[in-house]
Coordinates of C-alpha atoms in Angstrom, one line a residue:
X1 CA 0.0 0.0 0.0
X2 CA 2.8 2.2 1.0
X3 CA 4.6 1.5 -2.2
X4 CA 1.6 2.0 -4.2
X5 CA 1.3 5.6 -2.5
X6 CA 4.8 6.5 -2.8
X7 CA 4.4 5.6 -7.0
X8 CA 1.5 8.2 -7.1
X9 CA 3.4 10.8 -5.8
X10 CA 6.1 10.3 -7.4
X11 CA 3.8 10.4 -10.7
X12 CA 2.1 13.3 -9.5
X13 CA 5.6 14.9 -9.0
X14 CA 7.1 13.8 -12.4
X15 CA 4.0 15.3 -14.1
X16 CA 4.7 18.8 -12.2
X17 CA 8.0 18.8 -13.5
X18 CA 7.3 17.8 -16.7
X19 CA 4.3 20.5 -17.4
X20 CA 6.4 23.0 -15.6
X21 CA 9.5 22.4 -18.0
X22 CA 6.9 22.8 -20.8
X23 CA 5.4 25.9 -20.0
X24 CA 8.7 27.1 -19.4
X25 CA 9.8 25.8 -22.8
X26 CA 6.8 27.7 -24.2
X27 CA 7.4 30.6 -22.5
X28 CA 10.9 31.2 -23.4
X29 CA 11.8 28.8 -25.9
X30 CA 9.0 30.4 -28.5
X31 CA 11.6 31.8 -31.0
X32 CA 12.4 28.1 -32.0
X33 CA 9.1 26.8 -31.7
X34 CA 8.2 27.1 -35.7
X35 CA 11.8 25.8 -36.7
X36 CA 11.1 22.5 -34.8
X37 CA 7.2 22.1 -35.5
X38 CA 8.8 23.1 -39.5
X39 CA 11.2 20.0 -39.1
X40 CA 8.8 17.9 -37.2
X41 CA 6.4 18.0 -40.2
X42 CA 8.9 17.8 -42.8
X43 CA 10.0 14.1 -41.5
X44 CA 6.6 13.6 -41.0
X45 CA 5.7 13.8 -44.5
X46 CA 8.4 11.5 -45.6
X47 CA 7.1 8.6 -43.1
X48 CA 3.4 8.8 -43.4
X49 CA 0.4 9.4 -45.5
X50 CA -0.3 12.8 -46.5
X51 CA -4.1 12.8 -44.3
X52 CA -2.4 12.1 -41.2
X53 CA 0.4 14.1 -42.1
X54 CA -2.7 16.9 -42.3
X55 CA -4.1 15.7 -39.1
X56 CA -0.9 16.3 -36.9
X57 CA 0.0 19.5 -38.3
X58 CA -3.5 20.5 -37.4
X59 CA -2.9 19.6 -34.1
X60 CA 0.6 20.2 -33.6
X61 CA 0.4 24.4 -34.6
X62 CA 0.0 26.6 -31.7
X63 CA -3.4 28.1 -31.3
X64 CA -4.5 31.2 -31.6
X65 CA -6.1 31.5 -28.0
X66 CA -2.5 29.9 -27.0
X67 CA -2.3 31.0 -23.3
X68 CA 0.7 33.1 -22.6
X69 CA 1.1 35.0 -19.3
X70 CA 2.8 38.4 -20.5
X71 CA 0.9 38.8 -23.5
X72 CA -1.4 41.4 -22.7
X73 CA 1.2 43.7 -21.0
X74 CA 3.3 43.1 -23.7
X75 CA 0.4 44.7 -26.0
X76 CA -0.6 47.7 -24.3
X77 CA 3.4 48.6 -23.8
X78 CA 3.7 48.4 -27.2
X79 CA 0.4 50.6 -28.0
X80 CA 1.9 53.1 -25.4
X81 CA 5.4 53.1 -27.0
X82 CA 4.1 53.5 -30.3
X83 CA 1.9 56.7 -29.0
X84 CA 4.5 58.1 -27.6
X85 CA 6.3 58.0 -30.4
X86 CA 3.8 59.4 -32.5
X87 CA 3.4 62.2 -29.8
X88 CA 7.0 63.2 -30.0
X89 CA 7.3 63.5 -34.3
X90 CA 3.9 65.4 -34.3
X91 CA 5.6 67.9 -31.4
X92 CA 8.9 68.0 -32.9
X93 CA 7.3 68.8 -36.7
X94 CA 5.1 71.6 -34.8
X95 CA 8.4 73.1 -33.1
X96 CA 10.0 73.1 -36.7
X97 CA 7.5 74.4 -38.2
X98 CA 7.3 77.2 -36.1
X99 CA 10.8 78.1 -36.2
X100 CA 10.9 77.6 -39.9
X101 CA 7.7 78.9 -41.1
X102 CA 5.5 81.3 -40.1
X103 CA 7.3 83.4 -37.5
X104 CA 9.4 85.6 -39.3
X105 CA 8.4 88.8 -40.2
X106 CA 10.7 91.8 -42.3
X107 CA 9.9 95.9 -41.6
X108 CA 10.1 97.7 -44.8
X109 CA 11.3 101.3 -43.7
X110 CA 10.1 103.2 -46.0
X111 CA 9.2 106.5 -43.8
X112 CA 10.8 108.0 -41.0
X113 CA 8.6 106.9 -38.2
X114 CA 10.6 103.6 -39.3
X115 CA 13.5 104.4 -37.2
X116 CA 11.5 105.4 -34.4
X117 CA 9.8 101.7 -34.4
X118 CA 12.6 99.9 -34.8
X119 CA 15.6 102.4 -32.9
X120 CA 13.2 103.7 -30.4
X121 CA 10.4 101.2 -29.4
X122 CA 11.6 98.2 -30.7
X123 CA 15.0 99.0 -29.3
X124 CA 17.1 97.3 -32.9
X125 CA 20.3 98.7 -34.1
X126 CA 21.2 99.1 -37.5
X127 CA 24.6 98.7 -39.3
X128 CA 26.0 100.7 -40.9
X129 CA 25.6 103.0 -38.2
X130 CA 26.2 105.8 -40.7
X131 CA 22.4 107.6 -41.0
X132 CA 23.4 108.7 -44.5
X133 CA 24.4 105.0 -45.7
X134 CA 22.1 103.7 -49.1
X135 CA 20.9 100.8 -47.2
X136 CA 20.8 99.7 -43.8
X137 CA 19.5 96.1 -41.4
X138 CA 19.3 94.9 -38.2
X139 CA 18.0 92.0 -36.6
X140 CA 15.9 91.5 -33.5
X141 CA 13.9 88.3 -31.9
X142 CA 10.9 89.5 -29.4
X143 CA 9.0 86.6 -28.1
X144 CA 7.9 84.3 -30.8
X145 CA 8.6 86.4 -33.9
X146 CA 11.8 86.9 -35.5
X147 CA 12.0 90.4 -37.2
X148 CA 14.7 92.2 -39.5
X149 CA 14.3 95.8 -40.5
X150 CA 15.5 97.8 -43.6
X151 CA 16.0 101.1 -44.9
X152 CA 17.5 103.5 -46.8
X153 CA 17.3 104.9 -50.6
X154 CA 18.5 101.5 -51.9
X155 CA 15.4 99.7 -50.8
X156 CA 13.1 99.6 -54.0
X157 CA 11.2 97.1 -54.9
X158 CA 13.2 94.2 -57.1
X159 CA 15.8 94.4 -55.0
X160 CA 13.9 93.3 -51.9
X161 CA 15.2 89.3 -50.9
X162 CA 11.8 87.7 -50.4
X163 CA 12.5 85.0 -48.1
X164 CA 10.4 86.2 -45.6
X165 CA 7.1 86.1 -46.4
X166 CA 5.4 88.7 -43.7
X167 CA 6.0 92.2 -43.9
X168 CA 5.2 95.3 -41.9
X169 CA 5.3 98.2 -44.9
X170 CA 6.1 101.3 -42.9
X171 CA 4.7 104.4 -45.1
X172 CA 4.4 108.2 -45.3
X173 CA 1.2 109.6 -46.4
X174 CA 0.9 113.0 -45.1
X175 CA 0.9 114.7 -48.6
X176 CA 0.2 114.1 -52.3
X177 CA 3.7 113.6 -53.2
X178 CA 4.1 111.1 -50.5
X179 CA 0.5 109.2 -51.1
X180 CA 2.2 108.5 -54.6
X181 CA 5.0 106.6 -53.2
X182 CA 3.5 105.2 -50.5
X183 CA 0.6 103.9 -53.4
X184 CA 3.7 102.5 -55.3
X185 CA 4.3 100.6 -52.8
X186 CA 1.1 99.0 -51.8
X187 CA 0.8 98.5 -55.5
X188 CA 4.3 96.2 -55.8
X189 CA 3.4 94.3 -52.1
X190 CA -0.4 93.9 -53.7
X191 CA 1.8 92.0 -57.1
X192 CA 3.7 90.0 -54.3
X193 CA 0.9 88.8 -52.3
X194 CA -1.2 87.9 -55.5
X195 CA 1.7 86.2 -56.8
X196 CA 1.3 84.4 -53.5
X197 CA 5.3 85.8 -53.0
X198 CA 4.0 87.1 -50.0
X199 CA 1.6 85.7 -47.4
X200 CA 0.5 88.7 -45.0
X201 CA 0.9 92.3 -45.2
X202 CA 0.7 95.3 -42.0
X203 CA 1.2 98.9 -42.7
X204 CA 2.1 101.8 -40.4
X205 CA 1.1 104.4 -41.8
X206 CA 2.2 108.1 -40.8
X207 CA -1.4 110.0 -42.2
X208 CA -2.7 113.0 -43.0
X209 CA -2.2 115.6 -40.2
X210 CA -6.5 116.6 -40.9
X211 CA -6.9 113.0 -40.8
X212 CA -7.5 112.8 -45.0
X213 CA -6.4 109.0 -45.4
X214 CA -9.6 107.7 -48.2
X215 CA -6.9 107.0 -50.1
X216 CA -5.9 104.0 -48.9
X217 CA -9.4 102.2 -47.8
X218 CA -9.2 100.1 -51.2
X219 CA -6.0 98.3 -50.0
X220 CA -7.4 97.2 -46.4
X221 CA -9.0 93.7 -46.1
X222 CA -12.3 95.1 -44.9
X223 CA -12.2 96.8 -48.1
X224 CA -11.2 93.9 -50.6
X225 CA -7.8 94.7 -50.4
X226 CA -4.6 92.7 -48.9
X227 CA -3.5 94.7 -46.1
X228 CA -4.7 93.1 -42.6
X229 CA -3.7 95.2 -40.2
X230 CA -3.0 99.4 -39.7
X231 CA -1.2 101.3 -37.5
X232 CA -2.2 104.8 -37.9
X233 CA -0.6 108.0 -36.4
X234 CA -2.8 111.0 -35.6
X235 CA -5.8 110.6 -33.7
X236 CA -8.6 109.2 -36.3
X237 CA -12.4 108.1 -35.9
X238 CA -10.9 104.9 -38.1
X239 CA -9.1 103.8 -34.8
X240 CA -11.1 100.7 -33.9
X241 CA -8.7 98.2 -31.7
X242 CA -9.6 95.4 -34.6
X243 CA -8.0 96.1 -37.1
X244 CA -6.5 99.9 -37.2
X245 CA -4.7 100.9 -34.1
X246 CA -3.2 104.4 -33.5
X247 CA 0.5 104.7 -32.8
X248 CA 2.2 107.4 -31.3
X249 CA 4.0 110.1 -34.0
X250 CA 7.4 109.6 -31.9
X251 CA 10.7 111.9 -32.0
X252 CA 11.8 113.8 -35.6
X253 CA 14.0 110.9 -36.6
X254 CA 14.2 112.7 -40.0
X255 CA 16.1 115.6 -38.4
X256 CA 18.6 112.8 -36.4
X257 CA 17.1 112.8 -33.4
X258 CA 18.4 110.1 -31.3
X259 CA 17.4 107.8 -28.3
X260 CA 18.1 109.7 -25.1
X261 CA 19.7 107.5 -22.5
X262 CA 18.9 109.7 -18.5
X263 CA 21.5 110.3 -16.4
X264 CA 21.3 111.1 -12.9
X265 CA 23.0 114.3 -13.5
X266 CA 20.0 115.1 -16.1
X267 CA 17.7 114.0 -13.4
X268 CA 18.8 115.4 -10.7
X269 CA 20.3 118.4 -11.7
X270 CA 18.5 122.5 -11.5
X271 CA 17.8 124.2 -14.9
X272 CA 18.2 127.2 -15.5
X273 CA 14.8 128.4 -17.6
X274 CA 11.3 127.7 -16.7
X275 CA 10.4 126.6 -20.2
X276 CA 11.5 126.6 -23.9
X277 CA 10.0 127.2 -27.3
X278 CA 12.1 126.4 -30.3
X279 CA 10.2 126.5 -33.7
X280 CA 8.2 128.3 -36.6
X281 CA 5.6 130.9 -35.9
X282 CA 3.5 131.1 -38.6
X283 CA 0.8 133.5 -39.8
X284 CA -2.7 133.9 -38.0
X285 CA -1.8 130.8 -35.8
X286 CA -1.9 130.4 -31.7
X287 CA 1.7 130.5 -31.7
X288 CA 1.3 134.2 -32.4
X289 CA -1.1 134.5 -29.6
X290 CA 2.1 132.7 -27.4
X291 CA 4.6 134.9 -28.4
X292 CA 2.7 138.0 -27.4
X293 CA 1.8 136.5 -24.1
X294 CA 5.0 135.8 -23.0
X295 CA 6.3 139.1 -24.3
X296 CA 3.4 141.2 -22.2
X297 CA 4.2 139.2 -19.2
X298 CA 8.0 139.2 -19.6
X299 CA 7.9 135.9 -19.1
X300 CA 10.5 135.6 -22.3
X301 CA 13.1 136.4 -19.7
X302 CA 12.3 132.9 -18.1
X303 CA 12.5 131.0 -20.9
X304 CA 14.3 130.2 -24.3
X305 CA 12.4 131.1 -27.0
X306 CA 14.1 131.0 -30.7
X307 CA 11.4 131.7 -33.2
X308 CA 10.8 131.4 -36.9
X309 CA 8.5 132.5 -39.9
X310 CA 9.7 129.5 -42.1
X311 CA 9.8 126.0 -41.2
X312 CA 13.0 124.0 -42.2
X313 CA 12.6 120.0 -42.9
X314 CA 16.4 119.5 -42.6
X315 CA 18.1 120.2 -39.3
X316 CA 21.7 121.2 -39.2
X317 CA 24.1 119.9 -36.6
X318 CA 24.7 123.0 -34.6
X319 CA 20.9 123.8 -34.2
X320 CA 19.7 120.4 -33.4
X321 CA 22.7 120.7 -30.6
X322 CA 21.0 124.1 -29.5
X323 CA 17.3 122.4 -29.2
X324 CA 18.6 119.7 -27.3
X325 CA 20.5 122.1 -25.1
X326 CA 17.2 123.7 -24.7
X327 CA 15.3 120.7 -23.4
X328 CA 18.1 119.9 -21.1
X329 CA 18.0 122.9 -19.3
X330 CA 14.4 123.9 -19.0
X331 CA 11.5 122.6 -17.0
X332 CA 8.8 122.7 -19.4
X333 CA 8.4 122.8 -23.0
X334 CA 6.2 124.9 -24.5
X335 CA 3.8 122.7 -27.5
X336 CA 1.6 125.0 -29.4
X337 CA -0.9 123.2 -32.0
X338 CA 0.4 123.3 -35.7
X339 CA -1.9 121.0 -38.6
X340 CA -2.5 118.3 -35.9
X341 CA -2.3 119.2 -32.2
X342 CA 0.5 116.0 -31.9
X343 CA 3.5 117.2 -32.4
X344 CA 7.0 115.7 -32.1
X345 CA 8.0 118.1 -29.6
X346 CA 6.0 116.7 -27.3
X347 CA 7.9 112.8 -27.4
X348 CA 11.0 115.0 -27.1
X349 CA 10.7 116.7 -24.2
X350 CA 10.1 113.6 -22.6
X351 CA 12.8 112.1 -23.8
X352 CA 14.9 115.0 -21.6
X353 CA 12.4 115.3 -18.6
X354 CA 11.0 118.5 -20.0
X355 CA 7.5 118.8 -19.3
X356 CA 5.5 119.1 -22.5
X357 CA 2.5 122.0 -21.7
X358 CA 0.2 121.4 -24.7
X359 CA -2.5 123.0 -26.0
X360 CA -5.1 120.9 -26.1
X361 CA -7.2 121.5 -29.0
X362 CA -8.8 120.4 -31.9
X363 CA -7.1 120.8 -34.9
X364 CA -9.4 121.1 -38.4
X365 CA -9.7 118.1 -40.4
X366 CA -11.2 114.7 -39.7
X367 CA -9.6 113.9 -37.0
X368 CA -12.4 113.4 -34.3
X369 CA -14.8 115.4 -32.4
X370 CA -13.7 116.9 -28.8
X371 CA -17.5 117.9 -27.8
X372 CA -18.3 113.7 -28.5
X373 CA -15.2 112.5 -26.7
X374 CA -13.3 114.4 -23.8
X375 CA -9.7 112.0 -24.7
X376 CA -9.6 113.8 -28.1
X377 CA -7.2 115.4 -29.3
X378 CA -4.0 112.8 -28.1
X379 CA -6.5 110.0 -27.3
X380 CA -3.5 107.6 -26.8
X381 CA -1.5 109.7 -24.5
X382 CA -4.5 110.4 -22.1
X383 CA -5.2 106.9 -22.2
X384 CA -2.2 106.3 -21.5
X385 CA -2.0 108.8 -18.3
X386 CA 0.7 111.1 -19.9
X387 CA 1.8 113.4 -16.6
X388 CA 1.6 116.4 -19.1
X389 CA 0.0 120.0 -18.5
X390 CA -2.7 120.7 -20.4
X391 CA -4.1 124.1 -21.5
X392 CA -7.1 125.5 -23.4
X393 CA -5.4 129.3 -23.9
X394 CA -2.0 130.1 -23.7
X395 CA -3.4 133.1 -21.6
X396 CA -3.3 130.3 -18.6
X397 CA 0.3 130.0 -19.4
X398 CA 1.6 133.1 -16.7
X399 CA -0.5 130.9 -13.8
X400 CA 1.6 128.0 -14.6
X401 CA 5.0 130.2 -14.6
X402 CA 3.9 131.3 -11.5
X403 CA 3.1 127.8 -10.1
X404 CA 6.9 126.4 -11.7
X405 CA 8.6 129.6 -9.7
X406 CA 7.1 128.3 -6.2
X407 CA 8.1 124.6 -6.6
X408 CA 11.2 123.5 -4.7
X409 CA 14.4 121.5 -6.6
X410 CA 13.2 118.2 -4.7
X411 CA 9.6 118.5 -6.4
X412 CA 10.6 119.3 -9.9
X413 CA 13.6 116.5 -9.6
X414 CA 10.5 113.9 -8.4
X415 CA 8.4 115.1 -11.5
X416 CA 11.2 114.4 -13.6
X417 CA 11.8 111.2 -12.4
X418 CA 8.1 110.3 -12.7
X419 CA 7.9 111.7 -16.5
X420 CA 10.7 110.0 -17.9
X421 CA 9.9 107.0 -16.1
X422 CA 6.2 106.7 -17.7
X423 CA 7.8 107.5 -21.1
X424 CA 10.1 104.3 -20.6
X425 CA 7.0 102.3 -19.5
X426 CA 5.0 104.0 -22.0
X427 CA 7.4 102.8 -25.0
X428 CA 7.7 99.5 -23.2
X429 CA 3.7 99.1 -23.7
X430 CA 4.2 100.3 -27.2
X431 CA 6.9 97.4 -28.0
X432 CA 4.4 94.8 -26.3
X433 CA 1.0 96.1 -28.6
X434 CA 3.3 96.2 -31.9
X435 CA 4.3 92.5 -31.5
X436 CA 1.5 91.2 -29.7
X437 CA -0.9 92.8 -33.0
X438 CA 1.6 91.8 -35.1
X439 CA 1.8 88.1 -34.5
X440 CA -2.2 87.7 -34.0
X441 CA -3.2 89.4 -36.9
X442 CA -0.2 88.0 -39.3
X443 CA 0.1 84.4 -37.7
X444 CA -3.5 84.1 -35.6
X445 CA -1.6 83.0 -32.7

């Protein structure tokens, strides 16, 4: 009895070991598993008849439903590892693409409000650093977009590398003569873009000072044309934060005005005149009516005042020197309305801590209604909190005097501070809506 036990154990054992070595065998051993079924059938075939030969292979081929215990982790790591992968080439082709494709964008400079974008706001050099050079480039990357900017008499279209596709066509179109260029050009970037040589096309556009633009409605999207977005200088009813958005006039680049670095000395230091006025006086204008109000008062003692009957576009060294001497070392200057009431006199001062005292009155033209809207004229700069003074007459201007003569070195240094700090910040704001417009309107981003 005991011996008959100890054989069924010892069955029972052999069996264990036998099924485990065979699962083993299946589980590792797979690989050669078709290579010996292969050569089991093959002798097969030579030793028996062809229906049992059948009959064996039949049963000797692993089944389908063939149990095998890391099967189904073996599936869903591949399925993972192949969405990974997947995950990665569609994110690396994205992060080509968008280096490579649709973020580069060129500034055509064909107007002197160019130099203020790019030298001023944009904060780009440009070599040669000779103003007077036929052609001139720089490079700058801000955020996403990569821009380059040229300029100079030797930009004309055909000789224009179009490798970038995106352009910002800055423009002057404050005359006739200057509406024909500028037309020129929209006409050649029009060819370009129907040509599909170019993809998307922004304009800055320095206007009409009475706000007379008509002329270029046909070329803007809303209109039919190609241009999607405008940046218009001079307050305008056109201004709709969609697609046309005002930008500020900026310093007389065209006369070499440059970007002022502050010192502490510049800051800090007392001047020596209460206010300036450097310019052209012309005929049955308010700058008469300034001129004899300082005069009656004697308050042209206080201040420098260099006048004119004839205004001169080109600005020799030694009296741009002499203006610049004249913002250093007075308190406020003095911005009497010509065409438009924004003058560059006023981005100038604040580039030397000067306190601009404007006029604030509408100019005729087209350029907006004061009695509708209390920010017109200079809707940006009162939106964006310019610490100027602001007067209606200049027969308030002796009150003010009065007011500068009582103020102590401490208070006028503070106000200094205060004004060219907001005129940083202010241009800083400037940088950020130029390339935040830029990339949604040219890119959708």
């Amino acid at each position: 009895m005991r011996a008959t036990r100890r054989s069924v154990c010892a069955c029972i054992l052999l069996l264990y070991f036998l099924f485990s070595v065979y699962a083993a065998y299946c589980v590792f051993f797979s690989s050669r598993k078709q290579e010996i079924l292969k050569a089991g059938t093959n002798f097969l075939e030579g030793n028996l008849h062809p229906l049992k030969v059948e009959e064996l292979k039949r049963n000797l081929e692993p089944s389908e439903e063939e149990w095998n215990p890391w099967e189904e982790d073996d599936k869903v790591e591949n399925i993972l590892l192949q969405q990974r992968r997947k995950t990665n080439l569609q994110a690396l082709r994205r992060l080509i693409s968008n280096k490579t494709k649709e973020h580069k964008v060129q500034i055509w400079g064909k107007a002197a409000i160019g130099l203020y974008l790019w030298q001023h706001i944009l904060e780009g050099s440009l070599a040669p650093y000779d103003t007077a050079a036929q052609w001139r480039e720089g490079e700058l990357k801000l955020g996403k977009l990569q821009f380059s900017f040229i300029t100079g008499p030797s930009v004309v279209p055909g000789r224009i590398s179009l490798e970038v596709k995106n352009v910002v066509l800055v423009l002057n179109g404050r005359e006739e003569g200057k509406i024909t260029f500028a037309t020129q050009w929209l006409q050649y970037a029009q060819a370009l873009v129907e040509s599909n040589k170019l993809h998307n096309v922004a304009v800055m556009l320095l206007g009409s000072e009475q706000c007379n633009n008509d002329w270029i409605q046909p070329f803007l999207k809303k209109y039919g044309g190609f241009v999607q977005t405008l940046f218009l200088i001079y307050d305008s009813p056109w201004v709709n934060g969609e697609d046309i958005f005002q930008w500020p006039l900026g310093v007389a680049t065209y006369r070499n005005f440059p970007a002022v670095n502050p010192n502490s000395l510049m800051v800090q230091s007392s001047r020596p005149y209460l206010c300036n006025f450097l310019g052209t006086v012309y005929k049955n204008s308010s700058r008469v009516s300034l001129m004899k109000v300082l005069s009656q008062e004697g308050l042209d003692q206080d201040c420098i005042i260099v006048a004119r009957e004839q205004w001169l576009p080109k600005e020799k060294h030694e009296s741009l020197r002499r203006y610049q001497d004249a913002l250093l070392q007075s308190d406020l200057t003095l911005c009497p309305v010509g065409i438009n009431t924004e003058c560059y006199r006023i981005y100038e001062a604040c580039s030397y801590g000067s306190v601009p005292v404007i006029e604030d009155v509408m100019t005729p033209g087209n350029c907006g209604n004061s009695s509708v809207s209390h920010r017109t004229p200079l809707q940006l700069l009162k939106i964006m909190h310019a610490p100027f003074i602001y007067l209606k007459n200049w027969k308030e201007l002796p009150a003010v005097l009065e007011k500068e003569k009582s103020m102590t070195l401490q208070e006028k240094v503070q106000r200094r501070k205060d004004l060219i700090e907001w005129y940083k910040w202010f241009r800083v704001q400037m940088k950020q809506m130029f390339v935040n417009i830029t990339e949604m309107s040219l890119f959708g981003n």
